[in-house]
Coordinates of C-alpha atoms in Angstrom, one line a residue:
X157 CA 0.2 0.0 -0.1
X158 CA 3.4 2.5 0.5
X159 CA 3.8 2.1 -3.1
X160 CA -0.2 2.9 -4.0
X161 CA 0.2 5.8 -1.8
X162 CA 3.1 7.1 -3.3
X163 CA 1.8 6.6 -6.8
X164 CA -1.1 8.3 -6.2
X165 CA 0.6 11.7 -4.3
X166 CA 2.4 11.3 -7.7
X167 CA -0.8 11.7 -9.4
X168 CA -1.8 14.4 -8.0
X169 CA 1.3 16.4 -8.6
X170 CA 1.5 15.3 -12.4
X171 CA -1.6 14.5 -13.3
X172 CA -0.4 11.0 -14.4
X173 CA 0.7 7.4 -13.7
X174 CA 3.6 7.3 -15.9
X175 CA 6.8 7.0 -14.1
X176 CA 9.9 8.3 -15.0
X177 CA 12.6 6.1 -14.9
X178 CA 14.3 8.3 -13.2
X179 CA 12.0 7.0 -10.2
X180 CA 13.4 4.0 -9.7
X181 CA 12.1 1.7 -7.8
X182 CA 8.3 3.5 -7.9
X183 CA 8.5 3.4 -11.7
X184 CA 10.0 -0.6 -11.3
X185 CA 6.9 -0.9 -9.1
X186 CA 4.4 0.3 -12.1
X187 CA 5.9 -1.9 -14.2
X188 CA 5.4 -4.8 -12.4
X189 CA 1.5 -3.9 -12.1
X190 CA 1.2 -3.6 -15.6
X191 CA 3.0 -6.7 -16.1
X192 CA 0.7 -8.7 -13.5
X193 CA -2.2 -7.5 -15.0
X194 CA -0.9 -8.6 -18.8
X195 CA -0.7 -11.6 -17.6
X196 CA -4.1 -12.2 -15.8
X197 CA -5.3 -10.9 -18.9
X198 CA -3.8 -13.3 -21.0
X199 CA -4.7 -16.5 -18.3
X200 CA -6.7 -15.3 -15.5
X201 CA -3.7 -16.1 -13.0
X202 CA -1.5 -13.4 -11.9
X203 CA 0.1 -11.8 -8.4
X204 CA -2.3 -9.1 -8.8
X205 CA -5.5 -9.3 -6.9
X206 CA -9.4 -7.3 -8.1
X207 CA -8.5 -5.5 -4.5
X208 CA -5.5 -3.7 -6.1
X209 CA -6.7 -3.4 -9.7
X210 CA -9.9 -1.5 -8.1
X211 CA -7.5 0.7 -6.2
X212 CA -5.1 1.6 -9.2
X213 CA -8.3 1.8 -11.5
X214 CA -9.4 4.6 -8.5
X215 CA -6.8 7.0 -9.8
X216 CA -7.1 6.4 -13.4
X217 CA -3.9 4.0 -13.7
X218 CA -2.6 3.7 -17.5
X219 CA -2.7 -0.1 -17.6
X220 CA -0.3 0.2 -20.5
X221 CA 2.6 2.8 -21.1
X222 CA 2.1 4.9 -23.7
X223 CA 5.1 4.4 -24.9
X224 CA 4.4 1.3 -25.6
X225 CA 1.8 1.8 -27.7
X226 CA -1.0 1.7 -25.0
X227 CA -2.3 5.3 -26.0
X228 CA -5.4 4.4 -27.2
X229 CA -6.4 1.9 -24.6
X230 CA -5.6 5.2 -22.4
X231 CA -7.3 6.3 -24.3
X232 CA -10.9 4.4 -24.5
X233 CA -10.8 4.6 -20.4
X234 CA -10.5 8.6 -20.0
X235 CA -14.0 8.3 -22.8
X236 CA -15.4 5.9 -20.5
X237 CA -15.6 7.7 -17.6
X238 CA -16.2 11.0 -19.5
X239 CA -19.3 9.4 -20.5
X240 CA -20.0 8.1 -17.0
X241 CA -19.5 12.4 -16.1
X242 CA -21.7 13.0 -18.7
X243 CA -24.6 10.9 -17.7
X244 CA -23.9 12.4 -14.2
X245 CA -24.6 15.8 -15.1
X246 CA -27.6 14.9 -17.0
X247 CA -28.8 13.6 -13.6
X248 CA -28.0 15.8 -11.0
X249 CA -27.0 19.3 -13.1
X250 CA -23.1 19.3 -12.3
X251 CA -20.0 17.9 -13.0
X252 CA -19.0 18.3 -9.3
X253 CA -18.9 14.4 -8.5
X254 CA -18.1 14.2 -4.7
X255 CA -15.0 11.4 -4.2
X256 CA -16.9 9.7 -1.4
X257 CA -20.1 8.7 -3.7
X258 CA -21.2 6.0 -3.0
X259 CA -22.5 5.0 -6.6
X260 CA -19.1 5.6 -8.6
X261 CA -16.2 6.1 -6.2
X262 CA -13.8 5.6 -9.7
X263 CA -15.6 8.6 -11.2
X264 CA -15.3 11.5 -8.2
X265 CA -11.5 10.3 -8.0
X266 CA -11.1 10.8 -12.4
X267 CA -13.1 14.4 -11.3
X268 CA -10.0 15.4 -9.2
X269 CA -7.8 14.3 -11.1
X270 CA -8.5 15.7 -14.3
X271 CA -8.4 18.8 -12.0
X272 CA -4.9 18.5 -10.7
X273 CA -4.0 17.4 -14.5
X274 CA -5.0 20.7 -15.9
X275 CA -3.6 22.7 -12.8
X276 CA -0.3 20.7 -13.8
X277 CA -1.1 21.7 -17.9
X278 CA -1.6 25.1 -17.1
X279 CA 1.8 25.7 -15.6
X280 CA 4.2 24.1 -17.7
X281 CA 2.2 21.6 -20.8
X282 CA 3.4 18.2 -18.8
X283 CA 0.4 16.4 -17.6
X284 CA -1.9 13.7 -19.0
X285 CA -4.2 16.2 -20.2
X286 CA -4.4 17.7 -23.8
X287 CA -6.4 20.0 -25.7
X288 CA -8.7 17.8 -27.0
X289 CA -9.6 16.8 -23.4
X290 CA -10.0 20.3 -22.2
X291 CA -12.7 21.1 -24.8
X292 CA -14.5 17.7 -24.4
X293 CA -15.1 18.5 -20.8
X294 CA -15.4 21.8 -21.3
X295 CA -17.9 21.3 -23.6
X296 CA -20.3 19.8 -20.8
X297 CA -19.6 23.0 -18.7
X298 CA -17.2 20.7 -16.3
X299 CA -15.7 23.1 -13.5
X300 CA -12.3 23.5 -13.3
X301 CA -12.2 24.4 -9.6
X302 CA -14.3 22.4 -7.3
X303 CA -16.2 23.7 -4.7
X304 CA -16.2 23.4 -1.0
X305 CA -19.8 21.9 -1.3
X306 CA -22.2 21.3 -3.2
X307 CA -24.5 24.3 -1.3
X308 CA -22.2 26.4 -2.2
X309 CA -21.9 25.7 -6.0
X310 CA -25.4 25.9 -6.6
X311 CA -25.8 29.3 -4.7
X312 CA -23.4 30.7 -6.8
X313 CA -24.8 30.3 -9.8
X314 CA -28.3 31.6 -8.0
X315 CA -26.5 34.8 -7.3
X316 CA -25.8 35.3 -11.1
X317 CA -29.4 34.2 -11.8
X318 CA -30.8 37.1 -9.3
X319 CA -28.2 39.8 -11.2
X320 CA -29.5 38.2 -14.8
X321 CA -32.5 39.1 -13.2
X322 CA -31.5 42.5 -12.0
X323 CA -30.3 43.4 -16.0
X324 CA -32.7 41.7 -18.1
X325 CA -36.1 41.6 -16.1
X326 CA -36.3 38.1 -16.2
X327 CA -34.5 34.4 -15.3
X328 CA -34.7 32.7 -18.9
X329 CA -31.0 32.6 -19.2
X330 CA -30.5 30.9 -23.2
X331 CA -28.4 27.4 -22.7
X332 CA -26.0 29.2 -25.4
X333 CA -25.3 32.6 -23.7
X334 CA -21.8 33.6 -24.8
X335 CA -21.3 36.3 -21.2
X336 CA -21.5 33.0 -19.3
X337 CA -22.5 29.5 -20.9
X338 CA -22.3 27.9 -17.2
X339 CA -25.3 30.0 -16.5
X340 CA -27.3 28.9 -19.3
X341 CA -26.7 25.6 -19.0
X342 CA -27.7 25.6 -14.9
X343 CA -30.9 27.1 -15.1
X344 CA -31.6 24.1 -18.2
X345 CA -30.7 22.2 -15.5
X346 CA -32.7 23.6 -12.9
X347 CA -35.5 22.7 -15.3
X348 CA -34.8 19.6 -16.0
X349 CA -34.6 18.8 -12.3
X350 CA -37.8 19.9 -11.4
X351 CA -39.5 17.2 -13.8
X352 CA -37.8 14.7 -12.1
X353 CA -38.9 16.4 -8.5
X354 CA -42.1 16.7 -9.8
X355 CA -42.7 12.7 -11.1
X356 CA -41.2 10.7 -8.6
X357 CA -39.5 13.3 -6.0
X358 CA -35.7 12.0 -6.3
X359 CA -33.5 14.6 -7.2
X360 CA -30.9 17.0 -6.3
X361 CA -33.6 20.1 -6.6
X362 CA -34.3 20.5 -2.6
X363 CA -37.9 22.2 -2.0
X364 CA -36.2 24.9 -1.0
X365 CA -34.4 25.6 -3.9
X366 CA -37.3 25.4 -5.4
X367 CA -39.1 27.8 -3.2
X368 CA -35.6 29.9 -4.0
X369 CA -36.5 29.7 -7.6
X370 CA -39.9 31.2 -7.1
X371 CA -39.0 33.7 -5.1
X372 CA -37.8 35.7 -8.3
X373 CA -40.1 34.9 -11.0
X374 CA -38.6 31.5 -12.1
X375 CA -40.2 30.1 -14.9
X376 CA -40.2 26.5 -14.6
X377 CA -41.5 26.0 -18.4

């Protein structure tokens, strides 16, 4: 577990798990994990357990080194998480997946990793983050800085909506509003969540939030 923790810290710092050769101990350990995983795929027998695989998956471990033609597999792994994030956004209205989310902890960790990788990318361009991935995440309104909690993120958008209402006389922010695209998406997500709330009561949109939106004349349709 100590090596895993070391790798996790490396990932937080660099945004990927491709440890360079000059870090011999950790680099060799990473190499061995890939080697054992390959054996497992080939004949079902290896010195790597399901628990360890899950732990490594939780930090988006690259099972094949990009230097050995593993880019395609790593890309498909990234795309899988991105698809899961899109589904989360549709369901909950934001991309702030908690790392403790019981339904899919790996997705929460992945989201956190994207933010770290983005910081590293902006700093020195050396990261598992690419311009293409940044564009994909931006396309779904990804929040590059995670909120302290979900309530503060919602309240921030609500405050922006109140300012919009004061300026334009309504709360109907267009979905593709160039000034603040995220606010337009957020407004649309409130309406979607409200429909779900009315249908079965299962939604992140609480009665308190509905009341707050009603107080500024929010139009649900």
